[in-house]
Structures are given as C-alpha cells and as structure tokens.
CSV table of C-alpha atoms and ligand atoms in Angstrom, one decimal:
chain,number,residue,atom,x,y,z
A,268,MET,CA,93.5,130.9,88.9
A,269,ILE,CA,92.1,128.9,91.8
A,270,SER,CA,92.5,129.4,95.5
A,271,VAL,CA,94.9,127.4,97.7
A,272,GLU,CA,92.0,125.6,99.3
A,273,GLU,CA,90.5,124.6,96.0
A,274,ALA,CA,93.8,123.5,94.7
A,275,LEU,CA,94.4,121.3,97.7
A,276,GLU,CA,90.9,119.8,97.5
A,277,ARG,CA,91.3,119.0,93.8
A,278,ILE,CA,94.7,117.5,94.4
A,279,LEU,CA,93.7,115.4,97.4
A,280,ALA,CA,90.6,114.1,95.6
A,281,GLU,CA,92.9,112.3,93.2
A,282,ILE,CA,95.2,110.8,95.8
A,283,MET,CA,94.5,107.5,97.6
A,284,PRO,CA,96.4,105.7,100.3
A,285,LEU,CA,98.9,103.1,98.9
A,286,ASP,CA,98.7,99.4,99.5
A,287,MET,CA,99.7,97.4,102.6
A,288,VAL,CA,103.0,95.8,103.2
A,289,GLN,CA,104.5,93.8,106.1
A,290,VAL,CA,107.6,95.4,107.5
A,291,PRO,CA,109.9,94.2,110.4
A,292,LEU,CA,108.9,95.8,113.7
A,293,ALA,CA,112.1,97.8,113.9
A,294,GLU,CA,111.5,99.4,110.5
A,295,SER,CA,107.9,100.4,111.2
A,296,LEU,CA,108.7,103.7,112.7
A,297,GLY,CA,106.9,106.6,111.0
A,298,HIS,CA,104.6,104.3,109.0
A,299,VAL,CA,100.8,104.2,109.3
A,300,LEU,CA,99.2,101.0,110.7
A,301,ALA,CA,97.1,99.3,107.9
A,302,GLN,CA,95.2,97.1,110.4
A,303,GLU,CA,94.0,97.4,113.9
A,304,VAL,CA,96.0,95.8,116.6
A,305,ILE,CA,94.0,93.5,118.9
A,306,ALA,CA,95.7,92.0,122.0
A,307,GLN,CA,95.9,88.2,121.7
A,308,GLU,CA,97.1,87.9,125.3
A,309,ASP,CA,96.6,89.6,128.6
A,310,MET,CA,99.3,92.2,129.5
A,311,PRO,CA,100.8,91.5,131.9
A,312,PRO,CA,100.3,87.8,131.1
A,313,PHE,CA,100.4,86.8,134.8
A,314,ALA,CA,99.9,88.5,138.2
A,315,ASN,CA,103.3,89.7,139.3
A,316,SER,CA,105.0,91.7,142.0
A,317,ALA,CA,105.4,95.4,141.7
A,318,MET,CA,108.2,95.4,144.4
A,319,ASP,CA,111.1,93.4,145.8
A,320,GLY,CA,109.7,92.0,149.0
A,321,PHE,CA,107.8,89.1,150.4
A,322,ALA,CA,104.7,87.3,149.1
A,323,LEU,CA,102.3,86.5,151.9
A,324,LEU,CA,98.7,86.1,152.9
A,325,SER,CA,97.5,89.6,153.8
A,326,LYS,CA,95.8,88.4,157.0
A,327,ASP,CA,99.2,87.2,158.3
A,328,SER,CA,100.4,90.9,158.3
A,329,GLN,CA,98.0,91.8,161.1
A,330,SER,CA,99.9,92.4,164.4
A,331,ARG,CA,98.8,90.6,167.5
A,332,GLY,CA,99.4,92.1,170.9
A,333,GLY,CA,101.5,94.9,169.5
A,334,GLN,CA,104.2,92.5,168.2
A,335,PRO,CA,105.1,92.4,164.5
A,336,PRO,CA,104.1,89.0,163.0
A,337,ARG,CA,107.0,86.6,162.3
A,338,LEU,CA,106.6,84.5,159.2
A,339,ARG,CA,108.7,81.5,158.1
A,340,VAL,CA,110.4,82.1,154.7
A,341,THR,CA,109.9,78.9,152.6
A,342,GLY,CA,111.8,80.0,149.5
A,343,GLY,CA,112.0,82.7,146.8
A,344,VAL,CA,110.9,83.5,143.3
A,345,ALA,CA,112.9,85.6,140.9
A,346,ALA,CA,111.7,87.4,137.7
A,347,GLY,CA,111.5,84.9,134.9
A,348,TYR,CA,110.8,81.9,137.1
A,349,VAL,CA,107.7,80.3,138.7
A,350,ALA,CA,107.4,79.3,142.3
A,351,ASP,CA,107.6,75.5,142.9
A,352,HIS,CA,105.2,75.6,145.9
A,353,ALA,CA,102.4,77.7,147.4
A,354,VAL,CA,102.4,80.2,150.2
A,355,THR,CA,100.4,78.9,153.2
A,356,GLY,CA,99.3,80.5,156.4
A,357,GLY,CA,102.2,81.7,158.6
A,358,THR,CA,104.7,81.5,155.8
A,359,ALA,CA,106.1,84.0,153.2
A,360,MET,CA,108.2,83.7,150.1
A,361,ARG,CA,110.9,86.2,148.8
A,362,ILE,CA,109.8,87.8,145.6
A,363,MET,CA,111.4,90.1,143.0
A,364,THR,CA,109.8,92.8,140.9
A,365,GLY,CA,108.1,91.2,137.9
A,366,ALA,CA,108.1,87.7,139.3
A,367,PRO,CA,104.8,85.8,139.2
A,368,VAL,CA,103.0,85.9,142.5
A,369,PRO,CA,103.1,82.3,144.0
A,370,PRO,CA,99.8,80.5,144.5
A,371,GLY,CA,98.3,81.1,147.9
A,372,ALA,CA,99.7,84.6,148.4
A,373,ASP,CA,97.3,87.5,148.0
A,374,SER,CA,99.7,90.4,148.6
A,375,VAL,CA,103.4,91.5,148.6
A,376,ILE,CA,105.0,93.6,151.2
A,377,GLN,CA,108.0,95.6,150.1
A,378,VAL,CA,111.3,94.6,151.7
A,379,GLU,CA,111.7,98.1,153.4
A,380,LEU,CA,108.6,97.3,155.6
A,381,THR,CA,110.1,94.0,156.8
A,382,ARG,CA,113.0,93.0,159.1
A,383,SER,CA,115.3,89.9,158.7
A,384,ASP,CA,118.5,88.9,160.5
A,385,ASP,CA,120.2,88.5,157.1
A,386,PRO,CA,119.1,88.2,153.5
A,387,GLN,CA,119.0,84.4,153.6
A,388,SER,CA,117.1,84.3,156.9
A,389,GLU,CA,114.4,81.7,157.4
A,390,TRP,CA,112.3,84.2,159.3
A,391,VAL,CA,110.9,87.6,158.4
A,392,GLU,CA,109.1,90.2,160.6
A,393,ILE,CA,106.3,92.1,159.0
A,394,LEU,CA,106.4,95.7,160.1
A,395,GLU,CA,103.2,97.0,158.6
A,396,GLU,CA,99.7,95.6,157.8
A,397,VAL,CA,99.0,95.2,154.1
A,398,ALA,CA,95.7,94.9,152.3
A,399,PRO,CA,94.8,92.1,149.8
A,400,GLY,CA,96.2,92.9,146.4
A,401,ASN,CA,99.0,95.1,147.8
A,402,ASN,CA,101.8,95.4,145.3
A,403,ILE,CA,100.3,92.9,142.9
A,404,ARG,CA,99.9,93.8,139.3
A,405,PRO,CA,97.0,91.6,138.1
A,406,ALA,CA,97.0,89.8,134.8
A,407,GLY,CA,95.5,92.0,132.1
A,408,GLU,CA,95.8,95.2,134.1
A,409,ASP,CA,97.3,97.0,131.1
A,410,MET,CA,95.7,95.2,128.1
A,411,GLN,CA,93.1,92.5,128.0
A,412,ARG,CA,93.0,89.7,125.5
A,413,GLY,CA,90.6,90.7,122.7
A,414,GLN,CA,90.9,94.4,123.4
A,415,THR,CA,91.7,96.8,120.5
A,416,ILE,CA,94.9,98.5,121.4
A,417,LEU,CA,95.9,100.5,118.3
A,418,ALA,CA,93.5,101.7,115.7
A,419,ARG,CA,94.1,101.3,112.0
A,420,GLY,CA,95.5,104.5,110.7
A,421,SER,CA,97.6,105.2,113.8
A,422,GLU,CA,101.1,106.6,113.1
A,423,ILE,CA,103.8,104.3,114.6
A,424,GLY,CA,106.1,106.1,116.9
A,425,PRO,CA,108.5,104.6,119.5
A,426,TRP,CA,105.7,104.1,122.1
A,427,GLU,CA,103.6,102.2,119.6
A,428,ILE,CA,106.6,100.1,118.7
A,429,GLY,CA,107.0,99.2,122.4
A,430,ILE,CA,103.3,98.1,122.5
A,431,LEU,CA,103.6,96.1,119.3
A,432,ALA,CA,106.7,94.4,120.7
A,433,THR,CA,105.0,93.5,124.0
A,434,LEU,CA,102.1,92.0,121.9
A,435,GLY,CA,104.5,89.9,119.9
A,436,TRP,CA,104.1,91.7,116.5
A,437,ALA,CA,107.5,90.9,114.9
A,438,THR,CA,106.2,92.2,111.6
A,439,VAL,CA,103.7,95.0,111.2
A,440,PRO,CA,101.1,95.6,108.5
A,441,VAL,CA,101.7,99.2,107.3
A,442,ILE,CA,100.9,101.4,104.4
A,443,ARG,CA,104.0,101.4,102.2
A,444,ARG,CA,106.0,104.5,101.8
A,445,PRO,CA,105.4,106.4,98.5
A,446,HIS,CA,108.3,106.5,96.0
A,447,VAL,CA,108.6,110.1,94.7
A,448,ALA,CA,110.5,111.0,91.5
A,449,ILE,CA,112.1,114.4,91.7
A,450,LEU,CA,112.9,116.1,88.4
A,451,GLY,CA,114.6,119.4,87.8
A,452,THR,CA,114.1,121.3,84.5
A,453,GLY,CA,116.0,124.0,82.7
A,454,ASP,CA,119.0,124.5,80.4
A,455,GLU,CA,120.5,126.8,83.0
A,456,VAL,CA,120.6,124.3,85.8
A,457,ILE,CA,123.8,122.4,86.5
A,458,ASP,CA,124.7,119.9,89.2
A,459,VAL,CA,126.1,120.9,92.6
A,460,ASP,CA,129.6,119.6,91.9
A,461,GLU,CA,130.0,121.5,88.6
A,462,PRO,CA,131.8,124.9,88.5
A,463,LEU,CA,129.5,127.8,87.7
A,464,GLN,CA,129.6,129.1,84.1
A,465,PRO,CA,128.1,132.2,82.6
A,466,GLY,CA,124.4,132.0,82.7
A,467,LYS,CA,124.2,128.8,84.8
A,468,ILE,CA,123.0,128.2,88.3
A,469,ARG,CA,123.3,125.1,90.5
A,470,ASN,CA,120.4,122.7,91.0
A,471,SER,CA,119.2,123.7,94.5
A,472,ASN,CA,115.6,122.6,94.1
A,473,SER,CA,116.1,118.9,93.5
A,474,TYR,CA,118.3,118.6,96.6
A,475,LEU,CA,115.9,120.7,98.7
A,476,LEU,CA,112.9,118.7,97.5
A,477,GLU,CA,114.7,115.4,98.0
A,478,ALA,CA,115.3,116.2,101.7
A,479,ALA,CA,111.7,117.6,102.1
A,480,VAL,CA,110.2,114.4,100.5
A,481,ARG,CA,112.3,112.2,102.8
A,482,ARG,CA,111.2,114.3,105.9
A,483,ALA,CA,107.6,114.0,104.8
A,484,GLY,CA,108.0,110.2,105.0
A,485,ALA,CA,108.5,109.2,101.4
A,486,VAL,CA,111.4,107.6,99.5
A,487,PRO,CA,112.9,110.2,97.1
A,488,HIS,CA,114.4,109.4,93.7
A,489,ARG,CA,116.3,112.3,92.3
A,490,LEU,CA,116.3,111.9,88.5
A,491,GLY,CA,118.5,114.9,87.6
A,492,VAL,CA,117.6,117.7,85.3
A,493,ALA,CA,115.7,117.7,82.0
A,494,ARG,CA,116.9,120.1,79.3
A,495,ASP,CA,114.3,122.5,78.0
A,496,THR,CA,113.4,120.3,75.1
A,497,VAL,CA,110.4,118.0,74.7
A,498,GLU,CA,112.7,115.1,74.0
A,499,SER,CA,114.7,115.5,77.2
A,500,LEU,CA,111.6,115.8,79.3
A,501,ARG,CA,109.9,112.8,77.6
A,502,GLU,CA,113.0,110.7,78.4
A,503,LYS,CA,113.0,111.8,82.1
A,504,PHE,CA,109.3,111.2,82.5
A,505,THR,CA,109.6,107.7,81.1
A,506,GLU,CA,111.8,107.0,84.1
A,507,ALA,CA,109.7,109.0,86.5
A,508,MET,CA,106.6,106.9,85.7
A,509,GLN,CA,108.0,104.1,87.8
A,510,SER,CA,107.2,106.0,90.9
A,511,ASP,CA,104.0,106.8,92.9
A,512,LEU,CA,104.3,110.6,92.5
A,513,ILE,CA,106.3,112.9,90.2
A,514,ILE,CA,107.5,116.2,91.5
A,515,THR,CA,109.1,118.6,89.1
A,516,SER,CA,110.4,122.1,89.6
A,517,GLY,CA,110.5,124.8,86.9
A,518,GLY,CA,109.0,124.8,83.5
A,519,VAL,CA,105.4,125.4,84.4
A,520,SER,CA,104.9,129.1,83.9
A,521,VAL,CA,104.0,130.8,80.6
A,522,GLY,CA,107.5,131.2,79.1
A,523,ASP,CA,108.4,129.6,75.8
A,524,PHE,CA,110.4,126.9,77.5
A,525,ASP,CA,107.8,125.9,80.0
A,526,LEU,CA,107.4,122.4,78.7
A,527,VAL,CA,106.1,120.4,81.7
A,528,LYS,CA,102.6,121.5,80.9
A,529,ASN,CA,103.0,120.4,77.2
A,530,ILE,CA,104.2,116.9,78.3
A,531,MET,CA,101.3,116.6,80.7
A,532,THR,CA,98.8,117.4,77.9
A,533,GLU,CA,100.6,115.0,75.6
A,534,GLN,CA,100.9,112.1,78.0
A,535,GLY,CA,98.3,112.7,80.5
A,536,THR,CA,96.0,115.3,81.9
A,537,ILE,CA,96.3,118.8,83.5
A,538,ASN,CA,93.9,119.4,86.3
A,539,PHE,CA,95.1,123.0,86.9
A,540,TRP,CA,98.3,125.0,86.5
A,541,ARG,CA,98.0,128.3,88.4
A,542,ILE,CA,97.1,129.1,92.1
A,543,ASN,CA,96.2,132.4,93.5
A,544,MET,CA,99.2,132.6,95.9
A,545,ARG,CA,102.7,133.9,96.3
A,546,PRO,CA,105.3,132.7,96.3
A,547,GLY,CA,104.4,130.0,93.8
A,548,LYS,CA,101.6,131.0,91.4
A,549,PRO,CA,102.7,128.5,88.7
A,550,VAL,CA,101.9,125.2,90.3
A,551,ALA,CA,100.6,122.5,88.0
A,552,PHE,CA,98.8,119.4,88.9
A,553,GLY,CA,97.7,116.5,86.8
A,554,HIS,CA,98.7,113.0,85.7
A,555,ILE,CA,101.3,111.4,83.4
A,556,GLY,CA,99.6,108.2,82.6
A,557,LYS,CA,98.2,107.1,86.0
A,558,VAL,CA,101.0,108.8,88.0
A,559,PRO,CA,100.1,112.1,89.7
A,560,LEU,CA,102.4,114.9,88.9
A,561,LEU,CA,102.9,118.0,91.0
A,562,GLY,CA,104.7,120.6,88.9
A,563,LEU,CA,106.3,123.1,91.3
A,564,PRO,CA,107.7,126.5,90.3
A,565,GLY,CA,111.4,126.9,89.6
A,566,ASN,CA,112.2,129.7,92.0
A,567,PRO,CA,113.6,127.9,95.0
A,568,VAL,CA,111.5,129.6,97.7
A,569,SER,CA,108.4,129.0,95.7
A,570,ALA,CA,109.3,125.3,95.3
A,571,ALA,CA,109.9,125.0,99.0
A,572,VAL,CA,106.7,126.7,100.1
A,573,THR,CA,104.5,125.0,97.5
A,574,PHE,CA,106.0,121.6,98.5
A,575,GLU,CA,104.9,122.3,102.1
A,576,LEU,CA,101.4,123.3,101.1
A,577,PHE,CA,100.7,120.7,98.5
A,578,GLY,CA,103.5,118.1,98.2
A,579,ARG,CA,103.6,117.1,101.9
A,580,PRO,CA,99.8,116.6,102.2
A,581,VAL,CA,99.9,114.4,99.1
A,582,ILE,CA,102.7,112.2,100.6
A,583,ARG,CA,100.9,112.0,103.9
A,584,LYS,CA,97.6,110.9,102.3
A,585,MET,CA,99.4,108.3,100.2
A,586,SER,CA,101.2,107.1,103.3
A,587,GLY,CA,97.8,106.5,105.0
A,588,HIS,CA,97.7,109.5,107.3
A,589,THR,CA,94.3,111.1,108.0
A,590,ARG,CA,95.8,114.3,109.4
A,591,LEU,CA,97.5,115.9,106.5
A,592,LEU,CA,98.0,119.6,107.3
A,593,ARG,CA,100.4,121.5,109.4
A,594,PRO,CA,98.7,123.2,112.5
A,595,GLN,CA,97.8,126.9,112.3
A,596,ILE,CA,98.0,129.3,115.2
A,597,GLU,CA,97.3,133.0,115.7
A,598,VAL,CA,100.4,135.1,116.0
A,599,VAL,CA,101.3,138.8,116.6
A,600,VAL,CA,103.3,139.9,113.5
A,601,GLU,CA,105.8,142.1,115.2
A,602,ASP,CA,107.3,143.8,112.2
A,603,GLY,CA,104.2,143.5,110.0
A,604,VAL,CA,104.3,142.6,106.3
A,605,SER,CA,105.4,145.6,104.3
A,606,ASP,CA,104.2,144.8,100.7
A,607,ARG,CA,100.5,144.4,99.9
A,608,ALA,CA,99.7,141.5,97.6
A,609,MET,CA,96.5,140.8,95.8
A,610,ARG,CA,97.3,137.1,95.9
A,611,ARG,CA,97.4,135.0,99.1
A,612,HIS,CA,100.8,135.5,100.6
A,613,TYR,CA,102.8,133.0,102.6
A,614,VAL,CA,105.4,134.9,104.5
A,615,ARG,CA,108.4,133.1,106.0
A,616,ALA,CA,108.7,133.9,109.6
A,617,ARG,CA,110.2,132.9,112.9
A,618,VAL,CA,107.6,132.3,115.5
A,619,GLU,CA,108.4,132.4,119.2
A,620,TRP,CA,106.4,132.0,122.4
A,621,ARG,CA,106.8,135.0,124.7
A,622,ASP,CA,104.7,136.4,127.6
A,623,GLY,CA,101.9,133.9,126.9
A,624,ARG,CA,101.6,134.7,123.2
A,625,TYR,CA,103.1,133.7,119.9
A,626,PHE,CA,105.1,136.4,118.1
A,627,ALA,CA,106.2,136.2,114.5
A,628,HIS,CA,109.1,138.0,113.0
A,629,THR,CA,109.4,137.9,109.2
A,630,THR,CA,112.7,136.7,107.8
A,631,GLY,CA,113.5,139.7,105.6
A,632,ASN,CA,113.3,140.1,101.8
A,633,GLN,CA,110.4,137.8,100.7
A,634,GLY,CA,111.3,137.6,97.0
A,635,SER,CA,110.7,134.1,95.7
A,636,ASN,CA,114.4,133.8,94.7
A,637,ILE,CA,115.7,134.8,98.1
A,638,MET,CA,116.7,131.5,99.6
A,639,THR,CA,118.0,133.1,102.7
A,640,SER,CA,114.4,134.0,103.6
A,641,LEU,CA,113.9,130.3,104.4
A,642,LEU,CA,116.7,130.3,107.0
A,643,ASN,CA,115.4,130.5,110.6
A,644,ALA,CA,111.8,130.3,109.3
A,645,ASN,CA,109.7,127.9,111.3
A,646,ALA,CA,106.4,129.2,110.1
A,647,LEU,CA,104.5,130.7,107.2
A,648,VAL,CA,102.4,133.8,108.1
A,649,ILE,CA,99.3,133.7,106.0
A,650,VAL,CA,98.2,137.1,104.5
A,651,PRO,CA,94.8,136.7,103.0
A,652,GLU,CA,94.2,137.6,99.3
A,653,GLY,CA,92.9,140.9,98.3
A,654,GLY,CA,95.6,143.3,99.3
A,655,VAL,CA,95.1,143.0,103.1
A,656,GLU,CA,97.6,145.0,105.0
A,657,VAL,CA,99.4,143.6,108.0
A,658,HIS,CA,100.7,146.4,110.2
A,659,PRO,CA,103.3,145.9,112.9
A,660,GLU,CA,101.7,144.2,115.9
A,661,ASP,CA,98.6,143.1,113.9
A,662,THR,CA,97.6,139.5,114.4
A,663,ALA,CA,97.5,136.9,111.6
A,664,LYS,CA,97.3,133.2,111.2
A,665,ALA,CA,100.5,131.3,110.8
A,666,MET,CA,101.1,127.7,109.6
A,667,MET,CA,103.7,126.1,111.9
A,668,LEU,CA,106.4,124.1,110.0
A,669,GLU,CA,108.3,123.2,113.1
A,670,TRP,CA,107.9,123.6,116.9
A,671,PRO,CA,111.3,124.6,118.1
A,672,GLU,CA,112.9,123.0,121.1
A,673,VAL,CA,113.4,125.2,124.1
B,735,AMP,P1,111.1,128.4,85.5
B,735,AMP,O1,109.8,128.2,86.2
B,735,AMP,O2,111.6,127.2,84.8
B,735,AMP,O3,110.9,129.6,84.6
B,735,AMP,O4,112.1,128.8,86.6
B,735,AMP,C1,111.9,130.0,87.4
B,735,AMP,C2,113.3,130.4,88.1
B,735,AMP,O5,113.7,129.3,88.9
B,735,AMP,C3,114.4,130.6,87.1
B,735,AMP,O6,115.1,131.7,87.6
B,735,AMP,C4,115.2,129.4,87.2
B,735,AMP,O7,116.5,129.6,86.8
B,735,AMP,C5,115.0,128.9,88.6
B,735,AMP,N1,115.2,127.5,88.7
B,735,AMP,C6,114.6,126.6,88.0
B,735,AMP,N2,114.9,125.3,88.3
B,735,AMP,C7,115.8,125.5,89.3
B,735,AMP,C8,116.6,124.5,90.1
B,735,AMP,N3,116.4,123.2,90.0
B,735,AMP,N4,117.4,125.0,91.1
B,735,AMP,C9,117.5,126.4,91.3
B,735,AMP,N5,116.8,127.3,90.6
B,735,AMP,C10,116.0,126.8,89.6
B,736,MG,MG1,112.9,126.8,83.3
C-alpha cells in the first residue's frame, strides 16, 4: 500500500496536458490559455475623455482679474466620432466620455465645473483652473502594443474574456477539455429509473462522478454499468478507450468479482491498486492501451472522496492547469474524530469561519457507504496515518472543497 502523496505523484507523472484547440471567445470560459496574449494595439487605442465636459487648452482655464474665463464653443465630439477641427486658443469643444480628444486640446473640464446659458450655447464659462492632461485617458494607458497581457497557462474567467474581447481575440487558443469515460461495475447495480429488486441497488456512482467530472472542467461520457464478467467489461472498455481518461467505480478490491484489475493486466498495465487511506483503499491506477484508467472504489463515499483527491487533479493537469490541488487550511475540529484509524483518514466536515478562526464540524457517521455524510460537507478534515487521535477542539488540516458564500 502506498501513501496518498506517492499515489498522486505516480498518477500525475503519467498525465500530460492535452493538445491546443481554437474555441470561440464566448466558449473559452474555464479553459486554460495555450498561448500568451500580446497586445497588438494600444488600449485605449486613442486619447479620450474621462468625463462629459469641454475640451480646451489648459492655459485658457486660468482666471484673469477674478473673472472666470469665457471660451467660444466651436462644436462637439461624441463617443464614436472624431472631431473635424482643432481646439485653438480661446475656444473649447463639447466632449462626451470616451470621445477622442480633439487636436489642440490638452485637457477636459467636466461639465459641472462650467456654466453655459443653455446646452447649445456658443459660450462657456470655465469655473475652475485645470492642469494639462486633466480628465484625459492617454492612448496605451491600460495596455501597450507589444505588452504581454495574459500568460500561457492562465485560466480564462469572465475578466480575461473581457480583456480578450478588447484585444480582438474572436477565437482563443486553449487546451481542449478532456473527455472522460465513466463506467460502473457490478451485477447488483441497476439504473436510476429501474424499480429496486431484491439484492439490487441503483447506480449512484456514475451519476455522482459524471457531475464531479463536469464540475472539474471535463466532458463526461457515462457508459453505463458493466456486469461482473470479463466479457462485459472488455466490451465496455473498448468503448471507453475513445476517451482521454477512464474512470471506473467498483470491481477493484480483492473479491472474486473484482475484474477491473484483471482487464488492466490483460489490456494494459497496473501502476498500483491500493492506497493507505480511508475511505477508499482500493484505488487502482494504470493504463488500458494508452488511455489512463483510474479505478475508484465502489462505495459511493469512497468514490466521491477519491475522485476529489485523484480524479480532479488528473483532469486539471490534462486541461493545462498548473495549480491542481484544493487549498488546505488549519481548522479547529469542534467535535473531534471519534474513531482512530491506522490509515490516513479523510473526514467529511462542514467548515465555518467564526471569531477569526475556521471551525470544522464532522458530518456524522463516516462509514464509506453513508452517502448522507457527504451532505453539507464543504471540506475533508485530514487525520494523519498511524492512529492519531483528534480530540474535540484539537486542530487539524482540512482540504477545502468549497468556500461557502456568506
Ligand atoms: P466493489 O468495489 O465492486 O466490491 O463495490 C463496493 C460496494 O460499492 C458494494 O457495496 C457495491 O454494491 C457498491 N457499489 C459498487 N458500484 C456502485 C455504484 N455504481 N453505485 C452505488 N454503489 C455501488
Ligand atoms: Mg463490484
């Protein structure tokens, strides 16, 4: 049995980022940039006004003899248009926010600091002195032509999409999303819309994993459930090999019907098949042909937790991310962890921020078949291997799965 860290290292060593594809800008959300983004233009592309007001020569705003200067208004320039003449001494031009500053003007005074008889008036009084550059946003103030704006490997969020749009990237080079085949196993497992029969249970794992895979940024393909026969598994694996990653649940422990390992030996390689942890000791990793296979345990909680620990980082690495792991914080375990385990224990818990600290409250019965222990859990409290005891109010590390809104 290997440690969680060694398992993760051995898995990730076999996983490489996938190839680049071009996607339309609006579909790039959540992808990782495959190339750096260099500005091909200045942003803003031209000097423009930050205010509605008047473009003028700043020296014309100086009052003489205590009287506000009066300037002749020669026209106006709206956003989206260019002035057809220059501003000269003793004159001003109406200007709107975002409009290009007309030639000759070196400043803009906001309308609130001026007085006119009416909005179309030919004269404007300047009520305050302004400095050169006042209310002018120079070309290239935000981004300069030739400047690297987004690094390769950046995750594309809404703000990056705004930047890509302003730089004219209608399509974006990204790492493509992994396609993940999800396969259930077991003669006892029936589909969600089938009535329960003696000895049967519904397939919760495939649906749980499908959602978790999608949330991790990959494209899930749920391939149903293989029977506990070599033939049935072989048939499903043939289909699964079209994908970038195969995730199975069940069939990897030491029981007579644990056939996933047999197929891996027959059609590929097994890297390991047991990890010193709970829930989820029987995790197998290897390849079917060239396709990596992560064999998760059948117990639903074990499948959920081991997907978080191993499946999600694999998907993130394939997707081009360099930060693969959930953040860990120190928490006060209010109720402690009652059972001592020799294996590393990942305890489902609710973490909350209170009085300047994080407090964890475990979610009840931690049996690997108790799906309700996943409810309300936003973290996994990590109890080290070796039978370490966590008493109430002890501190421990917790892996945060979600940061709750407040
Ligand atoms: P196994 O690893 O195949 O021995 O399965 C371990 C436990 O998980 C057994 O109680 C199975 O019935 C259960 N199990 C296996 N696959 C699923 C599934 N897809 N959905 C829900 N429970 C499952
Ligand atoms: Mg089974």
